[in-house]
PDB file of C-alpha atoms in Angstrom:
ATOM      1  CA  MET A   1      12.284 -24.724  -9.387  1.00  0.00           C
ATOM      2  CA  PRO A   2      12.695 -20.997 -10.120  1.00  0.00           C
ATOM      3  CA  LEU A   3      11.664 -18.553  -7.445  1.00  0.00           C
ATOM      4  CA  ARG A   4       8.635 -16.353  -8.060  1.00  0.00           C
ATOM      5  CA  ARG A   5       9.547 -12.686  -7.959  1.00  0.00           C
ATOM      6  CA  ASP A   6       6.051 -11.472  -7.115  1.00  0.00           C
ATOM      7  CA  PRO A   7       3.728 -14.218  -5.830  1.00  0.00           C
ATOM      8  CA  THR A   8       0.054 -13.412  -6.268  1.00  0.00           C
ATOM      9  CA  LEU A   9      -2.188 -12.891  -3.263  1.00  0.00           C
ATOM     10  CA  ARG A  10      -3.643 -16.366  -3.746  1.00  0.00           C
ATOM     11  CA  GLN A  11      -0.206 -17.977  -3.952  1.00  0.00           C
ATOM     12  CA  ARG A  12       0.807 -16.185  -0.763  1.00  0.00           C
ATOM     13  CA  ARG A  13      -2.425 -17.297   0.904  1.00  0.00           C
ATOM     14  CA  LEU A  14      -1.710 -20.941   0.083  1.00  0.00           C
ATOM     15  CA  GLY A  15       1.702 -20.604   1.694  1.00  0.00           C
ATOM     16  CA  ALA A  16       0.253 -18.806   4.700  1.00  0.00           C
ATOM     17  CA  GLU A  17      -2.249 -21.608   5.284  1.00  0.00           C
ATOM     18  CA  MET A  18       0.581 -24.128   5.194  1.00  0.00           C
ATOM     19  CA  ARG A  19       2.428 -22.048   7.779  1.00  0.00           C
ATOM     20  CA  LYS A  20      -0.697 -22.026   9.988  1.00  0.00           C
ATOM     21  CA  MET A  21      -0.836 -25.824   9.732  1.00  0.00           C
ATOM     22  CA  ARG A  22       2.769 -26.075  10.860  1.00  0.00           C
ATOM     23  CA  GLU A  23       2.355 -23.609  13.721  1.00  0.00           C
ATOM     24  CA  GLN A  24      -0.833 -25.295  14.947  1.00  0.00           C
ATOM     25  CA  ALA A  25       1.111 -28.561  15.032  1.00  0.00           C
ATOM     26  CA  GLY A  26       3.784 -26.899  17.173  1.00  0.00           C
ATOM     27  CA  LEU A  27       6.485 -27.542  14.585  1.00  0.00           C
ATOM     28  CA  GLY A  28       9.344 -25.241  13.670  1.00  0.00           C
ATOM     29  CA  GLY A  29      10.353 -24.780  10.052  1.00  0.00           C
ATOM     30  CA  SER A  30      13.473 -26.886  10.542  1.00  0.00           C
ATOM     31  CA  GLN A  31      11.487 -29.704  12.162  1.00  0.00           C
ATOM     32  CA  LEU A  32       9.023 -29.821   9.271  1.00  0.00           C
ATOM     33  CA  ALA A  33      11.862 -29.663   6.756  1.00  0.00           C
ATOM     34  CA  ARG A  34      13.547 -32.707   8.320  1.00  0.00           C
ATOM     35  CA  GLY A  35      10.295 -34.638   8.277  1.00  0.00           C
ATOM     36  CA  LEU A  36       9.788 -33.881   4.584  1.00  0.00           C
ATOM     37  CA  GLY A  37      13.389 -34.366   3.538  1.00  0.00           C
ATOM     38  CA  LEU A  38      13.770 -30.705   2.600  1.00  0.00           C
ATOM     39  CA  ASN A  39      15.974 -27.897   3.803  1.00  0.00           C
ATOM     40  CA  PRO A  40      14.511 -25.103   5.959  1.00  0.00           C
ATOM     41  CA  THR A  41      14.898 -22.576   3.143  1.00  0.00           C
ATOM     42  CA  GLN A  42      12.530 -24.581   0.945  1.00  0.00           C
ATOM     43  CA  VAL A  43       9.909 -24.605   3.696  1.00  0.00           C
ATOM     44  CA  THR A  44      10.209 -20.836   4.030  1.00  0.00           C
ATOM     45  CA  GLN A  45       9.874 -20.420   0.268  1.00  0.00           C
ATOM     46  CA  MET A  46       6.748 -22.592   0.208  1.00  0.00           C
ATOM     47  CA  GLU A  47       5.187 -20.673   3.081  1.00  0.00           C
ATOM     48  CA  THR A  48       5.823 -17.310   1.412  1.00  0.00           C
ATOM     49  CA  GLY A  49       4.564 -18.407  -1.989  1.00  0.00           C
ATOM     50  CA  ARG A  50       7.990 -17.997  -3.578  1.00  0.00           C
ATOM     51  CA  ILE A  51       7.904 -21.536  -5.005  1.00  0.00           C
ATOM     52  CA  GLY A  52       5.004 -23.640  -6.218  1.00  0.00           C
ATOM     53  CA  VAL A  53       3.577 -26.551  -4.265  1.00  0.00           C
ATOM     54  CA  SER A  54       2.005 -29.630  -5.817  1.00  0.00           C
ATOM     55  CA  ALA A  55      -1.205 -31.118  -4.476  1.00  0.00           C
ATOM     56  CA  ASP A  56       0.758 -34.174  -3.336  1.00  0.00           C
ATOM     57  CA  ARG A  57       3.280 -32.018  -1.470  1.00  0.00           C
ATOM     58  CA  LEU A  58       0.429 -30.079   0.140  1.00  0.00           C
ATOM     59  CA  ARG A  59      -1.154 -33.286   1.386  1.00  0.00           C
ATOM     60  CA  THR A  60       2.222 -34.504   2.651  1.00  0.00           C
ATOM     61  CA  VAL A  61       2.640 -31.306   4.633  1.00  0.00           C
ATOM     62  CA  ALA A  62      -0.884 -31.656   6.033  1.00  0.00           C
ATOM     63  CA  ALA A  63      -0.159 -35.231   7.117  1.00  0.00           C
ATOM     64  CA  ALA A  64       3.145 -34.217   8.725  1.00  0.00           C
ATOM     65  CA  CYS A  65       1.273 -31.513  10.662  1.00  0.00           C
ATOM     66  CA  ASP A  66      -1.488 -33.971  11.624  1.00  0.00           C
ATOM     67  CA  CYS A  67      -4.081 -31.685  10.034  1.00  0.00           C
ATOM     68  CA  ARG A  68      -7.367 -33.547   9.703  1.00  0.00           C
ATOM     69  CA  ASN A  69      -9.481 -30.728   8.269  1.00  0.00           C
ATOM     70  CA  THR A  70     -10.359 -32.559   5.043  1.00  0.00           C
ATOM     71  CA  PRO A  71     -12.413 -29.758   3.417  1.00  0.00           C
ATOM     72  CA  LEU A  72      -9.572 -27.278   3.983  1.00  0.00           C
ATOM     73  CA  ILE A  73      -6.920 -29.716   2.732  1.00  0.00           C
ATOM     74  CA  ASN A  74      -8.953 -30.418  -0.416  1.00  0.00           C
ATOM     75  CA  ALA A  75      -9.485 -26.700  -1.035  1.00  0.00           C
ATOM     76  CA  LEU A  76      -5.772 -25.985  -0.641  1.00  0.00           C
ATOM     77  CA  ALA A  77      -4.916 -28.905  -2.946  1.00  0.00           C
ATOM     78  CA  ASP A  78      -7.192 -27.367  -5.574  1.00  0.00           C
ATOM     79  CA  MET A  79      -5.402 -24.035  -5.144  1.00  0.00           C
ATOM     80  CA  ALA A  80      -2.064 -25.775  -5.581  1.00  0.00           C
ATOM     81  CA  VAL A  81      -2.989 -27.166  -8.998  1.00  0.00           C
ATOM     82  CA  GLU A  82      -4.717 -24.062 -10.367  1.00  0.00           C
ATOM     83  CA  ARG A  83      -3.607 -23.251 -13.879  1.00  0.00           C
ATOM     84  CA  GLY A  84      -4.236 -20.257 -16.072  1.00  0.00           C
ATOM     85  CA  LYS A  85      -4.371 -16.608 -15.194  1.00  0.00           C
ATOM     86  CA  GLY A  86      -7.289 -14.440 -14.188  1.00  0.00           C
ATOM     87  CA  TRP A  87      -8.321 -11.592 -16.484  1.00  0.00           C
ATOM     88  CA  TRP A  88      -6.767  -9.122 -14.023  1.00  0.00           C
ATOM     89  CA  GLU A  89      -3.295 -10.375 -14.953  1.00  0.00           C
ATOM     90  CA  ASP A  90      -3.674  -8.459 -18.239  1.00  0.00           C
ATOM     91  CA  TYR A  91      -3.146  -5.333 -16.134  1.00  0.00           C
ATOM     92  CA  ARG A  92      -0.033  -6.457 -14.239  1.00  0.00           C
ATOM     93  CA  GLY A  93       2.666  -3.854 -14.626  1.00  0.00           C
ATOM     94  CA  VAL A  94       0.073  -1.317 -15.759  1.00  0.00           C
ATOM     95  CA  LEU A  95      -1.967  -0.893 -12.580  1.00  0.00           C
ATOM     96  CA  SER A  96      -0.719  -1.211  -9.016  1.00  0.00           C
ATOM     97  CA  THR A  97      -0.842  -4.600  -7.314  1.00  0.00           C
ATOM     98  CA  ASP A  98      -3.681  -3.429  -5.052  1.00  0.00           C
ATOM     99  CA  PHE A  99      -6.069  -3.262  -8.018  1.00  0.00           C
ATOM    100  CA  LEU A 100      -5.161  -6.772  -9.144  1.00  0.00           C
ATOM    101  CA  GLU A 101      -5.438  -8.323  -5.697  1.00  0.00           C
ATOM    102  CA  VAL A 102      -8.910  -6.907  -5.098  1.00  0.00           C
ATOM    103  CA  ALA A 103     -10.090  -8.465  -8.372  1.00  0.00           C
ATOM    104  CA  GLU A 104      -8.332 -11.736  -7.512  1.00  0.00           C
ATOM    105  CA  VAL A 105     -10.154 -12.015  -4.184  1.00  0.00           C
ATOM    106  CA  GLU A 106     -13.499 -11.260  -5.840  1.00  0.00           C
ATOM    107  CA  GLY A 107     -12.813 -13.670  -8.687  1.00  0.00           C
ATOM    108  CA  HIS A 108     -12.389 -16.614  -6.318  1.00  0.00           C
ATOM    109  CA  ALA A 109     -15.094 -15.715  -3.791  1.00  0.00           C
ATOM    110  CA  GLN A 110     -18.111 -17.905  -3.119  1.00  0.00           C
ATOM    111  CA  LYS A 111     -20.080 -14.948  -1.737  1.00  0.00           C
ATOM    112  CA  LEU A 112     -19.294 -11.243  -1.288  1.00  0.00           C
ATOM    113  CA  TYR A 113     -20.360  -8.727   1.344  1.00  0.00           C
ATOM    114  CA  THR A 114     -19.410  -5.041   1.326  1.00  0.00           C
ATOM    115  CA  CYS A 115     -19.863  -2.131   3.693  1.00  0.00           C
ATOM    116  CA  THR A 116     -19.223   1.402   2.409  1.00  0.00           C
ATOM    117  CA  THR A 117     -19.561   4.774   4.066  1.00  0.00           C
ATOM    118  CA  THR A 118     -18.135   7.283   1.586  1.00  0.00           C
ATOM    119  CA  TYR A 119     -19.043   6.022  -1.872  1.00  0.00           C
ATOM    120  CA  ILE A 120     -21.202   3.512  -3.739  1.00  0.00           C
ATOM    121  CA  PRO A 121     -19.516   0.073  -3.762  1.00  0.00           C
ATOM    122  CA  GLY A 122     -17.152  -0.327  -6.705  1.00  0.00           C
ATOM    123  CA  LEU A 123     -18.982  -3.394  -8.011  1.00  0.00           C
ATOM    124  CA  LEU A 124     -22.147  -1.285  -8.369  1.00  0.00           C
ATOM    125  CA  GLN A 125     -20.669   1.951  -9.715  1.00  0.00           C
ATOM    126  CA  THR A 126     -21.512   3.429 -13.100  1.00  0.00           C
ATOM    127  CA  SER A 127     -18.650   4.311 -15.417  1.00  0.00           C
ATOM    128  CA  ASP A 128     -19.151   8.075 -14.967  1.00  0.00           C
ATOM    129  CA  TYR A 129     -19.355   7.782 -11.185  1.00  0.00           C
ATOM    130  CA  ALA A 130     -16.223   5.592 -11.038  1.00  0.00           C
ATOM    131  CA  SER A 131     -14.294   8.063 -13.186  1.00  0.00           C
ATOM    132  CA  ALA A 132     -15.381  10.895 -10.892  1.00  0.00           C
ATOM    133  CA  VAL A 133     -14.204   8.935  -7.835  1.00  0.00           C
ATOM    134  CA  PHE A 134     -10.802   8.285  -9.410  1.00  0.00           C
ATOM    135  CA  SER A 135     -10.448  11.918 -10.498  1.00  0.00           C
ATOM    136  CA  ARG A 136     -10.344  12.953  -6.831  1.00  0.00           C
ATOM    137  CA  ALA A 137      -7.293  10.844  -6.055  1.00  0.00           C
ATOM    138  CA  THR A 138      -4.131  12.456  -4.712  1.00  0.00           C
ATOM    139  CA  PRO A 139      -1.823  12.980  -6.506  1.00  0.00           C
ATOM    140  CA  LEU A 140      -4.173  13.845  -9.368  1.00  0.00           C
ATOM    141  CA  PRO A 141      -4.080  11.030 -11.956  1.00  0.00           C
ATOM    142  CA  THR A 142      -3.871  11.691 -15.673  1.00  0.00           C
ATOM    143  CA  ARG A 143      -6.898  11.260 -17.913  1.00  0.00           C
ATOM    144  CA  GLN A 144      -5.315   8.075 -19.248  1.00  0.00           C
ATOM    145  CA  ASP A 145      -4.901   6.718 -15.703  1.00  0.00           C
ATOM    146  CA  ILE A 146      -8.514   7.550 -14.852  1.00  0.00           C
ATOM    147  CA  ALA A 147      -9.752   5.831 -18.005  1.00  0.00           C
ATOM    148  CA  LEU A 148      -7.658   2.720 -17.282  1.00  0.00           C
ATOM    149  CA  ARG A 149      -8.786   2.468 -13.662  1.00  0.00           C
ATOM    150  CA  THR A 150     -12.408   2.940 -14.692  1.00  0.00           C
ATOM    151  CA  GLU A 151     -12.107   0.245 -17.360  1.00  0.00           C
ATOM    152  CA  PHE A 152     -10.660  -2.124 -14.768  1.00  0.00           C
ATOM    153  CA  ARG A 153     -13.473  -1.379 -12.311  1.00  0.00           C
ATOM    154  CA  MET A 154     -16.096  -2.076 -14.972  1.00  0.00           C
ATOM    155  CA  ARG A 155     -14.435  -5.401 -15.756  1.00  0.00           C
ATOM    156  CA  ARG A 156     -14.504  -6.307 -12.065  1.00  0.00           C
ATOM    157  CA  GLN A 157     -18.288  -6.154 -12.250  1.00  0.00           C
ATOM    158  CA  GLN A 158     -18.298  -9.278 -14.412  1.00  0.00           C
ATOM    159  CA  VAL A 159     -18.271 -11.279 -11.176  1.00  0.00           C
ATOM    160  CA  LEU A 160     -21.808 -10.016 -10.513  1.00  0.00           C
ATOM    161  CA  HIS A 161     -23.019 -10.148 -14.094  1.00  0.00           C
ATOM    162  CA  SER A 162     -22.341 -13.896 -14.100  1.00  0.00           C
ATOM    163  CA  GLN A 163     -24.869 -14.236 -11.233  1.00  0.00           C
ATOM    164  CA  LYS A 164     -22.707 -17.013  -9.795  1.00  0.00           C
ATOM    165  CA  VAL A 165     -21.554 -15.048  -6.765  1.00  0.00           C
ATOM    166  CA  PRO A 166     -24.248 -13.754  -4.366  1.00  0.00           C
ATOM    167  CA  TYR A 167     -23.567 -10.173  -3.330  1.00  0.00           C
ATOM    168  CA  LEU A 168     -24.821  -8.222  -0.309  1.00  0.00           C
ATOM    169  CA  ALA A 169     -23.952  -4.516  -0.094  1.00  0.00           C
ATOM    170  CA  PHE A 170     -24.474  -2.458   3.042  1.00  0.00           C
ATOM    171  CA  VAL A 171     -24.374   1.226   2.087  1.00  0.00           C
ATOM    172  CA  HIS A 172     -24.516   4.074   4.566  1.00  0.00           C
ATOM    173  CA  GLU A 173     -26.818   6.973   3.736  1.00  0.00           C
ATOM    174  CA  ALA A 174     -23.749   9.225   3.716  1.00  0.00           C
ATOM    175  CA  ALA A 175     -22.423   7.344   0.695  1.00  0.00           C
ATOM    176  CA  LEU A 176     -25.737   7.864  -1.107  1.00  0.00           C
ATOM    177  CA  ARG A 177     -25.460  11.619  -0.649  1.00  0.00           C
ATOM    178  CA  MET A 178     -21.733  12.074  -1.243  1.00  0.00           C
ATOM    179  CA  GLN A 179     -21.213  13.795  -4.589  1.00  0.00           C
ATOM    180  CA  PHE A 180     -18.634  12.678  -7.109  1.00  0.00           C
ATOM    181  CA  GLY A 181     -18.842  14.501 -10.402  1.00  0.00           C
ATOM    182  CA  GLY A 182     -21.964  16.527  -9.619  1.00  0.00           C
ATOM    183  CA  SER A 183     -25.673  16.024  -9.100  1.00  0.00           C
ATOM    184  CA  GLU A 184     -26.463  14.544 -12.511  1.00  0.00           C
ATOM    185  CA  ILE A 185     -23.854  11.809 -12.218  1.00  0.00           C
ATOM    186  CA  LEU A 186     -25.017  11.040  -8.684  1.00  0.00           C
ATOM    187  CA  ALA A 187     -28.669  10.805  -9.771  1.00  0.00           C
ATOM    188  CA  GLU A 188     -27.728   8.396 -12.569  1.00  0.00           C
ATOM    189  CA  GLN A 189     -25.697   6.357 -10.090  1.00  0.00           C
ATOM    190  CA  LEU A 190     -28.585   6.130  -7.632  1.00  0.00           C
ATOM    191  CA  ALA A 191     -30.926   5.015 -10.416  1.00  0.00           C
ATOM    192  CA  ALA A 192     -28.406   2.331 -11.404  1.00  0.00           C
ATOM    193  CA  LEU A 193     -28.130   1.258  -7.764  1.00  0.00           C
ATOM    194  CA  ILE A 194     -31.893   0.757  -7.558  1.00  0.00           C
ATOM    195  CA  GLN A 195     -31.823  -1.282 -10.752  1.00  0.00           C
ATOM    196  CA  ALA A 196     -28.945  -3.407  -9.483  1.00  0.00           C
ATOM    197  CA  SER A 197     -30.797  -4.049  -6.209  1.00  0.00           C
ATOM    198  CA  GLU A 198     -33.594  -5.679  -8.204  1.00  0.00           C
ATOM    199  CA  THR A 199     -31.194  -8.073  -9.947  1.00  0.00           C
ATOM    200  CA  PRO A 200     -31.208 -11.715  -8.779  1.00  0.00           C
ATOM    201  CA  GLY A 201     -28.275 -12.420  -6.502  1.00  0.00           C
ATOM    202  CA  ILE A 202     -27.689  -8.780  -5.546  1.00  0.00           C
ATOM    203  CA  SER A 203     -29.006  -7.271  -2.318  1.00  0.00           C
ATOM    204  CA  VAL A 204     -28.588  -3.619  -1.320  1.00  0.00           C
ATOM    205  CA  ARG A 205     -29.279  -2.652   2.289  1.00  0.00           C
ATOM    206  CA  VAL A 206     -29.039   0.958   3.455  1.00  0.00           C
ATOM    207  CA  MET A 207     -27.929   2.116   6.890  1.00  0.00           C
ATOM    208  CA  PRO A 208     -29.788   5.421   7.423  1.00  0.00           C
ATOM    209  CA  PHE A 209     -28.521   8.358   9.466  1.00  0.00           C
ATOM    210  CA  SER A 210     -31.295   7.626  11.963  1.00  0.00           C
ATOM    211  CA  THR A 211     -29.713   4.326  12.993  1.00  0.00           C
ATOM    212  CA  ASP A 212     -28.388   4.431  16.547  1.00  0.00           C
ATOM    213  CA  THR A 213     -25.184   2.589  15.762  1.00  0.00           C
ATOM    214  CA  PHE A 214     -23.187   1.658  12.716  1.00  0.00           C
ATOM    215  CA  PRO A 215     -20.469  -0.994  13.129  1.00  0.00           C
ATOM    216  CA  GLY A 216     -17.545  -0.443  10.807  1.00  0.00           C
ATOM    217  CA  SER A 217     -18.520   3.197  10.331  1.00  0.00           C
ATOM    218  CA  SER A 218     -14.972   4.373   9.640  1.00  0.00           C
ATOM    219  CA  GLU A 219     -14.122   1.636   7.160  1.00  0.00           C
ATOM    220  CA  ASN A 220     -14.971   0.520   3.634  1.00  0.00           C
ATOM    221  CA  LEU A 221     -14.953  -3.268   3.916  1.00  0.00           C
ATOM    222  CA  THR A 222     -15.322  -6.347   1.767  1.00  0.00           C
ATOM    223  CA  PHE A 223     -15.806  -9.828   3.202  1.00  0.00           C
ATOM    224  CA  ALA A 224     -15.176 -12.595   0.679  1.00  0.00           C
ATOM    225  CA  GLU A 225     -16.300 -16.089   1.599  1.00  0.00           C
ATOM    226  CA  GLY A 226     -13.938 -18.831   0.509  1.00  0.00           C
ATOM    227  CA  VAL A 227     -14.601 -22.488  -0.260  1.00  0.00           C
ATOM    228  CA  THR A 228     -14.179 -23.143   3.462  1.00  0.00           C
ATOM    229  CA  PRO A 229     -14.501 -20.663   6.353  1.00  0.00           C
ATOM    230  CA  GLU A 230     -10.744 -20.819   6.931  1.00  0.00           C
ATOM    231  CA  LEU A 231     -10.224 -19.330   3.461  1.00  0.00           C
ATOM    232  CA  ASP A 232     -12.461 -16.305   3.997  1.00  0.00           C
ATOM    233  CA  THR A 233     -10.778 -12.940   3.411  1.00  0.00           C
ATOM    234  CA  VAL A 234     -11.407  -9.410   4.664  1.00  0.00           C
ATOM    235  CA  GLN A 235     -10.405  -6.449   2.527  1.00  0.00           C
ATOM    236  CA  MET A 236     -10.191  -2.971   4.043  1.00  0.00           C
ATOM    237  CA  ASP A 237      -9.674   0.214   2.025  1.00  0.00           C
ATOM    238  CA  VAL A 238      -7.284   2.607   3.733  1.00  0.00           C
ATOM    239  CA  ALA A 239      -5.607   5.793   2.522  1.00  0.00           C
ATOM    240  CA  HIS A 240      -3.555   5.053  -0.615  1.00  0.00           C
ATOM    241  CA  ALA A 241      -3.692   1.286  -0.084  1.00  0.00           C
ATOM    242  CA  VAL A 242      -5.718  -1.881   0.454  1.00  0.00           C
ATOM    243  CA  GLN A 243      -5.188  -4.239   3.365  1.00  0.00           C
ATOM    244  CA  PHE A 244      -6.174  -7.901   3.578  1.00  0.00           C
ATOM    245  CA  PHE A 245      -6.823  -9.914   6.742  1.00  0.00           C
ATOM    246  CA  ASP A 246      -7.255 -13.649   7.137  1.00  0.00           C
ATOM    247  CA  SER A 247      -6.306 -14.544  10.707  1.00  0.00           C
ATOM    248  CA  PRO A 248      -8.990 -16.439  12.637  1.00  0.00           C
ATOM    249  CA  ALA A 249      -9.335 -13.502  15.055  1.00  0.00           C
ATOM    250  CA  HIS A 250      -9.846 -10.938  12.272  1.00  0.00           C
ATOM    251  CA  LEU A 251     -12.314 -13.158  10.429  1.00  0.00           C
ATOM    252  CA  ALA A 252     -14.364 -13.727  13.587  1.00  0.00           C
ATOM    253  CA  SER A 253     -14.385  -9.996  14.328  1.00  0.00           C
ATOM    254  CA  TYR A 254     -15.608  -8.987  10.885  1.00  0.00           C
ATOM    255  CA  ARG A 255     -18.175 -11.763  10.728  1.00  0.00           C
ATOM    256  CA  ALA A 256     -19.616 -10.132  13.855  1.00  0.00           C
ATOM    257  CA  VAL A 257     -19.505  -6.708  12.179  1.00  0.00           C
ATOM    258  CA  PHE A 258     -21.494  -7.909   9.185  1.00  0.00           C
ATOM    259  CA  ALA A 259     -23.948  -9.757  11.421  1.00  0.00           C
ATOM    260  CA  ARG A 260     -24.653  -6.479  13.241  1.00  0.00           C
ATOM    261  CA  LEU A 261     -25.026  -4.666   9.929  1.00  0.00           C
ATOM    262  CA  ASP A 262     -27.562  -7.261   8.869  1.00  0.00           C
ATOM    263  CA  SER A 263     -29.524  -6.652  12.063  1.00  0.00           C
ATOM    264  CA  ASN A 264     -29.494  -2.840  11.840  1.00  0.00           C
ATOM    265  CA  ALA A 265     -29.801  -2.015   8.136  1.00  0.00           C
ATOM    266  CA  LEU A 266     -33.091  -1.282   6.401  1.00  0.00           C
ATOM    267  CA  PRO A 267     -34.703  -4.177   4.527  1.00  0.00           C
ATOM    268  CA  GLU A 268     -34.367  -4.257   0.745  1.00  0.00           C
ATOM    269  CA  ASP A 269     -37.696  -2.556   0.012  1.00  0.00           C
ATOM    270  CA  GLY A 270     -37.087   0.132   2.615  1.00  0.00           C
ATOM    271  CA  SER A 271     -33.610   0.658   1.234  1.00  0.00           C
ATOM    272  CA  ARG A 272     -34.907   1.174  -2.300  1.00  0.00           C
ATOM    273  CA  GLU A 273     -37.485   3.619  -0.971  1.00  0.00           C
ATOM    274  CA  LEU A 274     -34.802   5.712   0.739  1.00  0.00           C
ATOM    275  CA  ILE A 275     -32.558   5.623  -2.344  1.00  0.00           C
ATOM    276  CA  ARG A 276     -35.456   6.821  -4.516  1.00  0.00           C
ATOM    277  CA  SER A 277     -36.176   9.618  -2.059  1.00  0.00           C
ATOM    278  CA  ILE A 278     -32.560  10.807  -2.119  1.00  0.00           C
ATOM    279  CA  MET A 279     -32.461  10.496  -5.915  1.00  0.00           C
ATOM    280  CA  LYS A 280     -35.489  12.789  -6.214  1.00  0.00           C
ATOM    281  CA  GLU A 281     -33.776  15.354  -4.002  1.00  0.00           C
ATOM    282  CA  VAL A 282     -30.678  15.220  -6.179  1.00  0.00           C
ATOM    283  CA  VAL A 283     -32.666  15.507  -9.430  1.00  0.00           C
ATOM    284  CA  ASN A 284     -34.493  18.548  -8.087  1.00  0.00           C
ATOM    285  CA  ARG A 285     -31.158  20.253  -7.510  1.00  0.00           C
ATOM    286  CA  TYR A 286     -30.217  20.245 -11.191  1.00  0.00           C
ATOM    287  CA  ALA A 287     -33.690  20.125 -12.830  1.00  0.00           C
TER     288      ALA A 287
END
């Protein structure tokens, strides 16, 4: 079987979960290889996503590791037999891998949560606002790059338009006031945010400046629920990159962060009221 040059995030995740199974069983790669009649290199290649794994092989590995988590095994078996490419693959080689992997996580999520402090969440941005955000990147992108990135961001929003994936966005008041592209673009974005918050399946909760504490205040986060809790994923935006976390410790930590956000943020109606108030202030600046 030919080696994959660039395994996708999902292919790497499948391999990583197999590695976790092996480690939880206290087996080394060589031990598992002997039990499966493979060589250690093949085990390494499976666990890094460099070669494909059939559903039968996945179940054999699970049995060898004495894994009895049936929902997880079934979910991983489904991942192993996935065929076809997501729409984001049309952009491979054109946009950086970070863009594609964010869309891949969203495309397979059962539910999405975001927390943003500096800008409106990408899944709720207008085209003009998104272009303004991208135009502030360093180094300065070309107009063609900005247009391509904006197009990609608009296509990402299909996951919400389908209304199959519930979405909860926690937005700090700072993000509502941060200007990208000027007052008029911001006012239009805030109006669109209010409209989106009234759409079935989408909830927008604002964390006002008056709140005593704000967990995750230095981070823009996405928490994507998987088919099983073990397959949840955390995405964190950092300077010039995106990081993904899926260890049990990280998942537990960020579940706690979002639980605290849920406790401290304004309710939906109160959030819309604050957004409208800020929008009026912005409109008055350019009226």
